[in-house]
């Protein structure tokens, strides 16, 4: 069972999940990064370019704090592109002694999710480098369906500059981020019962076939099967 709530840390969500079935889970790419707790270990979920399949036999609980696109690298101290499509232990990123202390604190908390949130809040307070101020504008513009070139022009950046800053912040270029954000806009409409052809038109796909190809490429499933699996 999955549940989430807004975090005390701005631009973050705290979540817990205890798998109930034996089949593999499917985590869709969303532009975000997560700090994870599982079986007493701390891990990081880097930005995904395609659906991440979880182990089907793992029924022990997970907890996580999910960071809004572009906000995690400054907090974690690692460029997002180094974590793309990866789930490394936090010990691979931070000094061992620091990770031991952090793990002990989270494991000692009455609720691991609250322990993770406290860890993130402490880390944010100690972090001298704030997130890149243009990132919120980039995410908002691309999520509204604005073209990448137009977004770069609005910010006074060249295409190369925007791509470089996007790699550091999101783990991939702005075109990939735009694809992922558009996918979620489309899924939101389709889950509310909007016909697939209308969903495609309203979210900027060329047609329903284009929507279907993008959904299969990014999630690994046809649109109808994906909706049924999450229904």
PDB file of C-alpha atoms in Angstrom:
ATOM      1  CA  UNK A   1       0.000   0.000   0.000  1.00  0.00           C
ATOM      2  CA  UNK A   2       1.276   3.425  -1.008  1.00  0.00           C
ATOM      3  CA  UNK A   3       0.657   6.727   0.769  1.00  0.00           C
ATOM      4  CA  UNK A   4       2.238  10.176   0.593  1.00  0.00           C
ATOM      5  CA  UNK A   5       2.046  13.595   2.195  1.00  0.00           C
ATOM      6  CA  UNK A   6       3.561  17.013   1.699  1.00  0.00           C
ATOM      7  CA  UNK A   7       6.957  17.381   3.365  1.00  0.00           C
ATOM      8  CA  UNK A   8       8.051  20.072   5.806  1.00  0.00           C
ATOM      9  CA  UNK A   9      10.891  20.568   3.299  1.00  0.00           C
ATOM     10  CA  UNK A  10       9.692  22.824   0.460  1.00  0.00           C
ATOM     11  CA  UNK A  11       9.231  21.167  -2.929  1.00  0.00           C
ATOM     12  CA  UNK A  12       9.248  17.635  -1.547  1.00  0.00           C
ATOM     13  CA  UNK A  13       6.836  14.794  -0.784  1.00  0.00           C
ATOM     14  CA  UNK A  14       7.236  12.111   1.884  1.00  0.00           C
ATOM     15  CA  UNK A  15       5.927   8.661   0.976  1.00  0.00           C
ATOM     16  CA  UNK A  16       5.735   5.094   2.241  1.00  0.00           C
ATOM     17  CA  UNK A  17       5.021   1.899   0.363  1.00  0.00           C
ATOM     18  CA  UNK A  18       4.575  -1.712   1.432  1.00  0.00           C
ATOM     19  CA  UNK A  19       4.208  -3.926  -1.665  1.00  0.00           C
ATOM     20  CA  UNK A  20       1.232  -6.261  -1.419  1.00  0.00           C
ATOM     21  CA  UNK A  21       1.620  -8.423  -4.536  1.00  0.00           C
ATOM     22  CA  UNK A  22       4.237 -10.779  -5.906  1.00  0.00           C
ATOM     23  CA  UNK A  23       4.587  -9.135  -9.317  1.00  0.00           C
ATOM     24  CA  UNK A  24       7.258  -6.589 -10.139  1.00  0.00           C
ATOM     25  CA  UNK A  25       6.360  -2.978  -9.470  1.00  0.00           C
ATOM     26  CA  UNK A  26       6.711  -0.280 -12.091  1.00  0.00           C
ATOM     27  CA  UNK A  27       7.970   3.197 -11.158  1.00  0.00           C
ATOM     28  CA  UNK A  28       7.381   5.674 -13.960  1.00  0.00           C
ATOM     29  CA  UNK A  29       9.893   8.398 -14.832  1.00  0.00           C
ATOM     30  CA  UNK A  30       8.733  11.717 -13.370  1.00  0.00           C
ATOM     31  CA  UNK A  31      11.715  14.082 -13.434  1.00  0.00           C
ATOM     32  CA  UNK A  32      12.214  13.665  -9.692  1.00  0.00           C
ATOM     33  CA  UNK A  33      14.868  12.107  -7.456  1.00  0.00           C
ATOM     34  CA  UNK A  34      14.241  10.330  -4.138  1.00  0.00           C
ATOM     35  CA  UNK A  35      16.119   9.630  -0.929  1.00  0.00           C
ATOM     36  CA  UNK A  36      15.082   6.099   0.102  1.00  0.00           C
ATOM     37  CA  UNK A  37      15.054   3.884   3.188  1.00  0.00           C
ATOM     38  CA  UNK A  38      14.671   0.110   2.856  1.00  0.00           C
ATOM     39  CA  UNK A  39      15.640  -2.698   5.242  1.00  0.00           C
ATOM     40  CA  UNK A  40      17.746  -0.323   7.327  1.00  0.00           C
ATOM     41  CA  UNK A  41      19.693   1.044   4.334  1.00  0.00           C
ATOM     42  CA  UNK A  42      19.719   4.498   2.748  1.00  0.00           C
ATOM     43  CA  UNK A  43      19.686   4.739  -1.040  1.00  0.00           C
ATOM     44  CA  UNK A  44      19.091   7.330  -3.734  1.00  0.00           C
ATOM     45  CA  UNK A  45      16.785   6.951  -6.724  1.00  0.00           C
ATOM     46  CA  UNK A  46      18.314   8.903  -9.574  1.00  0.00           C
ATOM     47  CA  UNK A  47      16.283  10.420 -12.412  1.00  0.00           C
ATOM     48  CA  UNK A  48      14.799   7.723 -14.610  1.00  0.00           C
ATOM     49  CA  UNK A  49      14.539   7.895 -18.387  1.00  0.00           C
ATOM     50  CA  UNK A  50      12.270   4.826 -18.549  1.00  0.00           C
ATOM     51  CA  UNK A  51      10.128   2.871 -16.103  1.00  0.00           C
ATOM     52  CA  UNK A  52      12.073   1.257 -13.262  1.00  0.00           C
ATOM     53  CA  UNK A  53      10.963  -2.275 -12.408  1.00  0.00           C
ATOM     54  CA  UNK A  54      11.140  -3.228  -8.731  1.00  0.00           C
ATOM     55  CA  UNK A  55      11.731  -6.720  -7.384  1.00  0.00           C
ATOM     56  CA  UNK A  56       8.531  -8.728  -7.332  1.00  0.00           C
ATOM     57  CA  UNK A  57       9.406 -10.694  -4.194  1.00  0.00           C
ATOM     58  CA  UNK A  58      10.286  -7.725  -1.961  1.00  0.00           C
ATOM     59  CA  UNK A  59       7.373  -7.179   0.455  1.00  0.00           C
ATOM     60  CA  UNK A  60       9.211  -5.252   3.187  1.00  0.00           C
ATOM     61  CA  UNK A  61       8.287  -1.566   3.558  1.00  0.00           C
ATOM     62  CA  UNK A  62       9.931   1.329   1.814  1.00  0.00           C
ATOM     63  CA  UNK A  63      10.007   5.000   2.793  1.00  0.00           C
ATOM     64  CA  UNK A  64      11.159   7.921   0.719  1.00  0.00           C
ATOM     65  CA  UNK A  65      11.280  11.643   0.263  1.00  0.00           C
ATOM     66  CA  UNK A  66      10.758  12.755  -3.327  1.00  0.00           C
ATOM     67  CA  UNK A  67      12.317  16.023  -4.435  1.00  0.00           C
ATOM     68  CA  UNK A  68      10.783  18.326  -7.016  1.00  0.00           C
ATOM     69  CA  UNK A  69      12.647  18.218 -10.366  1.00  0.00           C
ATOM     70  CA  UNK A  70      15.973  20.010 -10.150  1.00  0.00           C
ATOM     71  CA  UNK A  71      16.133  20.415  -6.358  1.00  0.00           C
ATOM     72  CA  UNK A  72      17.918  17.215  -5.244  1.00  0.00           C
ATOM     73  CA  UNK A  73      21.434  17.713  -6.705  1.00  0.00           C
ATOM     74  CA  UNK A  74      22.214  20.738  -4.524  1.00  0.00           C
ATOM     75  CA  UNK A  75      21.040  18.872  -1.436  1.00  0.00           C
ATOM     76  CA  UNK A  76      22.812  15.612  -2.272  1.00  0.00           C
ATOM     77  CA  UNK A  77      25.957  17.264  -3.614  1.00  0.00           C
ATOM     78  CA  UNK A  78      25.948  15.132  -6.784  1.00  0.00           C
ATOM     79  CA  UNK A  79      25.058  16.197 -10.361  1.00  0.00           C
ATOM     80  CA  UNK A  80      21.864  14.480 -11.426  1.00  0.00           C
ATOM     81  CA  UNK A  81      23.347  12.995 -14.608  1.00  0.00           C
ATOM     82  CA  UNK A  82      25.744  10.898 -12.502  1.00  0.00           C
ATOM     83  CA  UNK A  83      22.713   9.153 -10.961  1.00  0.00           C
ATOM     84  CA  UNK A  84      20.619   8.760 -14.112  1.00  0.00           C
ATOM     85  CA  UNK A  85      18.771   5.397 -14.149  1.00  0.00           C
ATOM     86  CA  UNK A  86      20.608   4.296 -10.972  1.00  0.00           C
ATOM     87  CA  UNK A  87      19.672   3.321  -7.395  1.00  0.00           C
ATOM     88  CA  UNK A  88      23.007   3.649  -5.528  1.00  0.00           C
ATOM     89  CA  UNK A  89      23.558   3.344  -1.799  1.00  0.00           C
ATOM     90  CA  UNK A  90      23.948   6.729  -0.152  1.00  0.00           C
ATOM     91  CA  UNK A  91      27.354   5.463   1.032  1.00  0.00           C
ATOM     92  CA  UNK A  92      28.490   5.606  -2.605  1.00  0.00           C
ATOM     93  CA  UNK A  93      27.858   9.359  -2.608  1.00  0.00           C
ATOM     94  CA  UNK A  94      28.638  10.645   0.897  1.00  0.00           C
ATOM     95  CA  UNK A  95      31.517   9.969   3.321  1.00  0.00           C
ATOM     96  CA  UNK A  96      31.100   6.645   5.115  1.00  0.00           C
ATOM     97  CA  UNK A  97      31.059   8.131   8.616  1.00  0.00           C
ATOM     98  CA  UNK A  98      28.375  10.633   7.662  1.00  0.00           C
ATOM     99  CA  UNK A  99      26.211   7.890   6.155  1.00  0.00           C
ATOM    100  CA  UNK A 100      26.609   5.699   9.258  1.00  0.00           C
ATOM    101  CA  UNK A 101      25.391   8.551  11.453  1.00  0.00           C
ATOM    102  CA  UNK A 102      22.504   9.333   9.129  1.00  0.00           C
ATOM    103  CA  UNK A 103      21.469   5.688   8.851  1.00  0.00           C
ATOM    104  CA  UNK A 104      21.548   5.261  12.612  1.00  0.00           C
ATOM    105  CA  UNK A 105      19.309   8.295  13.092  1.00  0.00           C
ATOM    106  CA  UNK A 106      16.758   7.145  10.522  1.00  0.00           C
ATOM    107  CA  UNK A 107      16.715   3.597  11.909  1.00  0.00           C
ATOM    108  CA  UNK A 108      16.242   4.950  15.427  1.00  0.00           C
ATOM    109  CA  UNK A 109      13.264   7.084  14.441  1.00  0.00           C
ATOM    110  CA  UNK A 110       9.805   5.820  15.343  1.00  0.00           C
ATOM    111  CA  UNK A 111       8.867   6.293  11.681  1.00  0.00           C
ATOM    112  CA  UNK A 112      11.569   5.887   8.993  1.00  0.00           C
ATOM    113  CA  UNK A 113       9.729   8.335   6.716  1.00  0.00           C
ATOM    114  CA  UNK A 114       9.905  11.007   9.429  1.00  0.00           C
ATOM    115  CA  UNK A 115      13.565  10.133  10.004  1.00  0.00           C
ATOM    116  CA  UNK A 116      14.286  10.632   6.286  1.00  0.00           C
ATOM    117  CA  UNK A 117      12.478  13.949   6.322  1.00  0.00           C
ATOM    118  CA  UNK A 118      14.512  15.098   9.330  1.00  0.00           C
ATOM    119  CA  UNK A 119      17.701  14.051   7.535  1.00  0.00           C
ATOM    120  CA  UNK A 120      16.737  16.030   4.444  1.00  0.00           C
ATOM    121  CA  UNK A 121      15.870  19.093   6.536  1.00  0.00           C
ATOM    122  CA  UNK A 122      19.237  18.959   8.314  1.00  0.00           C
ATOM    123  CA  UNK A 123      21.066  18.527   5.035  1.00  0.00           C
ATOM    124  CA  UNK A 124      19.192  21.441   3.460  1.00  0.00           C
ATOM    125  CA  UNK A 125      20.090  23.675   6.407  1.00  0.00           C
ATOM    126  CA  UNK A 126      23.769  22.781   5.984  1.00  0.00           C
ATOM    127  CA  UNK A 127      23.856  23.142   2.208  1.00  0.00           C
ATOM    128  CA  UNK A 128      25.519  26.353   1.110  1.00  0.00           C
ATOM    129  CA  UNK A 129      24.550  26.069  -2.570  1.00  0.00           C
ATOM    130  CA  UNK A 130      20.855  26.678  -3.283  1.00  0.00           C
ATOM    131  CA  UNK A 131      19.153  25.145  -6.335  1.00  0.00           C
ATOM    132  CA  UNK A 132      19.734  26.959  -9.623  1.00  0.00           C
ATOM    133  CA  UNK A 133      17.112  29.768  -9.659  1.00  0.00           C
ATOM    134  CA  UNK A 134      16.184  29.231 -13.306  1.00  0.00           C
ATOM    135  CA  UNK A 135      15.162  25.625 -12.751  1.00  0.00           C
ATOM    136  CA  UNK A 136      11.673  26.359 -11.448  1.00  0.00           C
ATOM    137  CA  UNK A 137      10.984  28.415 -14.570  1.00  0.00           C
ATOM    138  CA  UNK A 138      12.301  25.623 -16.809  1.00  0.00           C
ATOM    139  CA  UNK A 139      10.068  23.009 -15.175  1.00  0.00           C
ATOM    140  CA  UNK A 140       6.988  25.262 -15.220  1.00  0.00           C
ATOM    141  CA  UNK A 141       7.491  26.235 -18.864  1.00  0.00           C
ATOM    142  CA  UNK A 142       8.078  22.687 -20.103  1.00  0.00           C
ATOM    143  CA  UNK A 143       5.214  21.334 -17.991  1.00  0.00           C
ATOM    144  CA  UNK A 144       2.965  23.903 -19.667  1.00  0.00           C
ATOM    145  CA  UNK A 145       3.987  22.486 -23.034  1.00  0.00           C
ATOM    146  CA  UNK A 146       6.218  25.378 -24.090  1.00  0.00           C
ATOM    147  CA  UNK A 147       8.925  24.519 -26.670  1.00  0.00           C
ATOM    148  CA  UNK A 148      12.468  24.050 -25.404  1.00  0.00           C
ATOM    149  CA  UNK A 149      13.868  26.736 -27.725  1.00  0.00           C
ATOM    150  CA  UNK A 150      11.274  29.258 -26.522  1.00  0.00           C
ATOM    151  CA  UNK A 151      12.057  28.413 -22.904  1.00  0.00           C
ATOM    152  CA  UNK A 152      15.773  28.963 -23.487  1.00  0.00           C
ATOM    153  CA  UNK A 153      15.109  32.316 -25.169  1.00  0.00           C
ATOM    154  CA  UNK A 154      12.947  33.472 -22.252  1.00  0.00           C
ATOM    155  CA  UNK A 155      15.828  32.763 -19.887  1.00  0.00           C
ATOM    156  CA  UNK A 156      18.466  34.367 -22.100  1.00  0.00           C
ATOM    157  CA  UNK A 157      20.257  31.043 -22.514  1.00  0.00           C
ATOM    158  CA  UNK A 158      21.597  29.303 -25.566  1.00  0.00           C
ATOM    159  CA  UNK A 159      20.372  25.782 -26.305  1.00  0.00           C
ATOM    160  CA  UNK A 160      23.779  24.458 -25.222  1.00  0.00           C
ATOM    161  CA  UNK A 161      23.684  26.363 -21.901  1.00  0.00           C
ATOM    162  CA  UNK A 162      20.180  25.134 -21.109  1.00  0.00           C
ATOM    163  CA  UNK A 163      21.178  21.574 -21.949  1.00  0.00           C
ATOM    164  CA  UNK A 164      24.238  21.727 -19.698  1.00  0.00           C
ATOM    165  CA  UNK A 165      22.302  23.134 -16.750  1.00  0.00           C
ATOM    166  CA  UNK A 166      19.550  20.594 -17.301  1.00  0.00           C
ATOM    167  CA  UNK A 167      22.001  17.686 -17.189  1.00  0.00           C
ATOM    168  CA  UNK A 168      23.246  18.848 -13.796  1.00  0.00           C
ATOM    169  CA  UNK A 169      19.790  19.537 -12.402  1.00  0.00           C
ATOM    170  CA  UNK A 170      17.531  16.928 -13.997  1.00  0.00           C
ATOM    171  CA  UNK A 171      19.920  14.240 -15.195  1.00  0.00           C
ATOM    172  CA  UNK A 172      19.091  14.674 -18.874  1.00  0.00           C
ATOM    173  CA  UNK A 173      18.419  17.386 -21.406  1.00  0.00           C
ATOM    174  CA  UNK A 174      15.311  19.585 -21.487  1.00  0.00           C
ATOM    175  CA  UNK A 175      13.755  17.641 -24.357  1.00  0.00           C
ATOM    176  CA  UNK A 176      13.744  14.450 -22.287  1.00  0.00           C
ATOM    177  CA  UNK A 177      12.302  16.316 -19.312  1.00  0.00           C
ATOM    178  CA  UNK A 178       9.596  17.768 -21.574  1.00  0.00           C
ATOM    179  CA  UNK A 179       8.699  14.264 -22.814  1.00  0.00           C
ATOM    180  CA  UNK A 180       8.391  12.959 -19.267  1.00  0.00           C
ATOM    181  CA  UNK A 181       6.289  15.884 -18.054  1.00  0.00           C
ATOM    182  CA  UNK A 182       4.019  15.583 -21.103  1.00  0.00           C
ATOM    183  CA  UNK A 183       3.599  11.873 -20.384  1.00  0.00           C
ATOM    184  CA  UNK A 184       2.250  12.656 -16.918  1.00  0.00           C
ATOM    185  CA  UNK A 185      -0.115  15.315 -18.261  1.00  0.00           C
ATOM    186  CA  UNK A 186      -1.474  12.755 -20.694  1.00  0.00           C
ATOM    187  CA  UNK A 187      -1.814  10.026 -18.070  1.00  0.00           C
ATOM    188  CA  UNK A 188      -3.649  12.427 -15.769  1.00  0.00           C
ATOM    189  CA  UNK A 189      -6.214  13.159 -18.473  1.00  0.00           C
ATOM    190  CA  UNK A 190      -6.557   9.531 -19.540  1.00  0.00           C
ATOM    191  CA  UNK A 191      -7.114   8.364 -15.953  1.00  0.00           C
ATOM    192  CA  UNK A 192     -10.014  10.804 -15.699  1.00  0.00           C
ATOM    193  CA  UNK A 193     -11.666   9.099 -18.651  1.00  0.00           C
ATOM    194  CA  UNK A 194     -10.642  11.463 -21.452  1.00  0.00           C
ATOM    195  CA  UNK A 195     -10.639   9.559 -24.767  1.00  0.00           C
ATOM    196  CA  UNK A 196      -7.143   8.728 -25.931  1.00  0.00           C
ATOM    197  CA  UNK A 197      -7.420  10.756 -29.169  1.00  0.00           C
ATOM    198  CA  UNK A 198      -8.559  13.834 -27.246  1.00  0.00           C
ATOM    199  CA  UNK A 199      -5.839  13.254 -24.643  1.00  0.00           C
ATOM    200  CA  UNK A 200      -3.237  13.252 -27.421  1.00  0.00           C
ATOM    201  CA  UNK A 201      -4.528  16.501 -28.905  1.00  0.00           C
ATOM    202  CA  UNK A 202      -4.789  18.318 -25.582  1.00  0.00           C
ATOM    203  CA  UNK A 203      -1.277  17.384 -24.466  1.00  0.00           C
ATOM    204  CA  UNK A 204       0.567  18.217 -27.668  1.00  0.00           C
ATOM    205  CA  UNK A 205       1.058  14.849 -29.359  1.00  0.00           C
ATOM    206  CA  UNK A 206       0.704  14.680 -33.133  1.00  0.00           C
ATOM    207  CA  UNK A 207      -2.058  12.082 -32.830  1.00  0.00           C
ATOM    208  CA  UNK A 208      -3.154   9.066 -30.784  1.00  0.00           C
ATOM    209  CA  UNK A 209      -0.534   6.852 -32.425  1.00  0.00           C
ATOM    210  CA  UNK A 210       2.200   9.272 -31.320  1.00  0.00           C
ATOM    211  CA  UNK A 211       0.838   9.202 -27.764  1.00  0.00           C
ATOM    212  CA  UNK A 212       0.790   5.392 -27.809  1.00  0.00           C
ATOM    213  CA  UNK A 213       4.405   5.174 -29.000  1.00  0.00           C
ATOM    214  CA  UNK A 214       5.605   7.595 -26.334  1.00  0.00           C
ATOM    215  CA  UNK A 215       3.756   5.788 -23.545  1.00  0.00           C
ATOM    216  CA  UNK A 216       5.177   2.421 -24.578  1.00  0.00           C
ATOM    217  CA  UNK A 217       8.692   3.828 -24.951  1.00  0.00           C
ATOM    218  CA  UNK A 218       8.749   5.588 -21.563  1.00  0.00           C
ATOM    219  CA  UNK A 219       6.764   3.067 -19.502  1.00  0.00           C
ATOM    220  CA  UNK A 220       7.213  -0.252 -21.271  1.00  0.00           C
ATOM    221  CA  UNK A 221       3.455  -0.861 -21.536  1.00  0.00           C
ATOM    222  CA  UNK A 222       0.647   0.086 -23.934  1.00  0.00           C
ATOM    223  CA  UNK A 223      -1.494   2.940 -22.630  1.00  0.00           C
ATOM    224  CA  UNK A 224      -4.593   0.824 -21.929  1.00  0.00           C
ATOM    225  CA  UNK A 225      -2.600  -1.835 -20.104  1.00  0.00           C
ATOM    226  CA  UNK A 226      -0.749   0.792 -18.066  1.00  0.00           C
ATOM    227  CA  UNK A 227      -3.995   2.423 -16.953  1.00  0.00           C
ATOM    228  CA  UNK A 228      -5.519  -0.939 -16.047  1.00  0.00           C
ATOM    229  CA  UNK A 229      -2.447  -1.940 -14.043  1.00  0.00           C
ATOM    230  CA  UNK A 230      -2.617   1.258 -11.993  1.00  0.00           C
ATOM    231  CA  UNK A 231      -6.365   1.274 -11.681  1.00  0.00           C
TER     232      UNK A 231
END
